[in-house]
XYZ file of C-alpha atoms in Angstrom:
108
model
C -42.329 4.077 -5.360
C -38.335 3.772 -4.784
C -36.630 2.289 -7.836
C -34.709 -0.822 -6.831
C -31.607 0.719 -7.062
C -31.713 3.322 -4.292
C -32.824 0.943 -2.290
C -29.691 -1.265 -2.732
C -27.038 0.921 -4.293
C -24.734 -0.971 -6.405
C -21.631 1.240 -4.997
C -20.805 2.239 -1.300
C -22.391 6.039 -1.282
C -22.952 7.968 1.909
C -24.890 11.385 2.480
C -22.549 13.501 5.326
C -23.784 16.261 7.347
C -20.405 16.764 8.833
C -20.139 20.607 11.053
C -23.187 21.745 9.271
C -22.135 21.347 5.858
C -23.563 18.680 3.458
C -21.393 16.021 1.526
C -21.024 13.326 -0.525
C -18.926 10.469 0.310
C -18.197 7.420 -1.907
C -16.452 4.441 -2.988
C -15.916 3.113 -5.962
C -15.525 -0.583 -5.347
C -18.899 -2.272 -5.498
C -17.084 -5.324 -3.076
C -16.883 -2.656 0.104
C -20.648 -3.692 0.045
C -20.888 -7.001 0.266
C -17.160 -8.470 1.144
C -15.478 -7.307 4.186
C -11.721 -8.567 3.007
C -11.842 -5.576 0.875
C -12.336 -3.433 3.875
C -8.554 -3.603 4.793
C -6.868 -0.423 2.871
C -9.425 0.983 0.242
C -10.441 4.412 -1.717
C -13.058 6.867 -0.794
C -14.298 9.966 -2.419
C -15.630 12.816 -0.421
C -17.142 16.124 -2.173
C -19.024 18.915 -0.360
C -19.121 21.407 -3.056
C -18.317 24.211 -1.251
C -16.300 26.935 -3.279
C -13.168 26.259 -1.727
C -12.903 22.758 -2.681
C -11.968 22.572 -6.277
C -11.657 18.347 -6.739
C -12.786 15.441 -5.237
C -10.643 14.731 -2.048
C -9.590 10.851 -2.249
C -9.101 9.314 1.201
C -7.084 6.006 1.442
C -8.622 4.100 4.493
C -6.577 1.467 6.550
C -8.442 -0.033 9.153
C -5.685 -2.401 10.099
C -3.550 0.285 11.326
C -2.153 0.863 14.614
C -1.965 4.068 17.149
C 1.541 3.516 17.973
C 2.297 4.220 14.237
C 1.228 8.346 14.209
C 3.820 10.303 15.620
C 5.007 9.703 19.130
C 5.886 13.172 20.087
C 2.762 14.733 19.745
C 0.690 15.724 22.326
C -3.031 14.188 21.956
C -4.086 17.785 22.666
C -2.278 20.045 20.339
C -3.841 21.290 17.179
C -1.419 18.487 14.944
C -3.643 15.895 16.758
C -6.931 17.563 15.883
C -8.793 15.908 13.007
C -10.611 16.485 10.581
C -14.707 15.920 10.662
C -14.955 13.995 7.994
C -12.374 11.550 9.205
C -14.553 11.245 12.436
C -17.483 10.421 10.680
C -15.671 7.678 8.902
C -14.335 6.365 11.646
C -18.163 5.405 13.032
C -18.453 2.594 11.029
C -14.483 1.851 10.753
C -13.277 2.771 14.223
C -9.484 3.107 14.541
C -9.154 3.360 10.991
C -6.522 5.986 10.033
C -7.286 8.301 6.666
C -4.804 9.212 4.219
C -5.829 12.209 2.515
C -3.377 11.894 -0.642
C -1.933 15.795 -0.831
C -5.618 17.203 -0.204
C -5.663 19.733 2.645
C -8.193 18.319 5.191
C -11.294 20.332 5.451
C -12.071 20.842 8.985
């Protein structure tokens, strides 16, 4: 039997199988659950533990941004416009959303 709380987890947690890695990523703000107001600019954790990644990369999501605020001059199809898998993923349930990754090098 499934104890109660794995059933309804009491923080936002989501299992990623992002280019054939697994990973962990999380929120720490119990509200993301249950009140979409705090889904405007918020905190999530992502960990794959893969050597390479020594800390937990925090990601600042803003779904209220806009596409006219990245860079203009880039072309859509050079490598400064490709991003990251784990920002893809998150952008299934918050499309448009843009990800901050805070000084962490983007794991692609």
């Amino acid at each position: 039997q499934v104890c109660p709380g794995l059933r309804t987890p009491r923080l936002p947690v989501w299992l990623c199988g992002v280019s054939g890695r697994h990973g962990v990523l999380f929120g720490t703000d119990s509200l993301l659950l249950s009140d979409w107001r705090t889904e405007r600019v918020f905190h999530l954790y992502f960990y794959n533990g893969q050597p390479q990644q020594t800390e937990t990369a925090r990601l600042t999501i803003d779904t209220h941004s806009h596409h006219w605020e990245e860079a203009q001059s880039e072309d859509p199809s050079s490598p400064g416009k490709r991003r990251p898998s784990v920002e893809m993923a998150i952008r299934t349930k918050w499309a448009g959303a843009t990800v901050s990754w805070n000084g962490t090098d983007p794991f692609f």
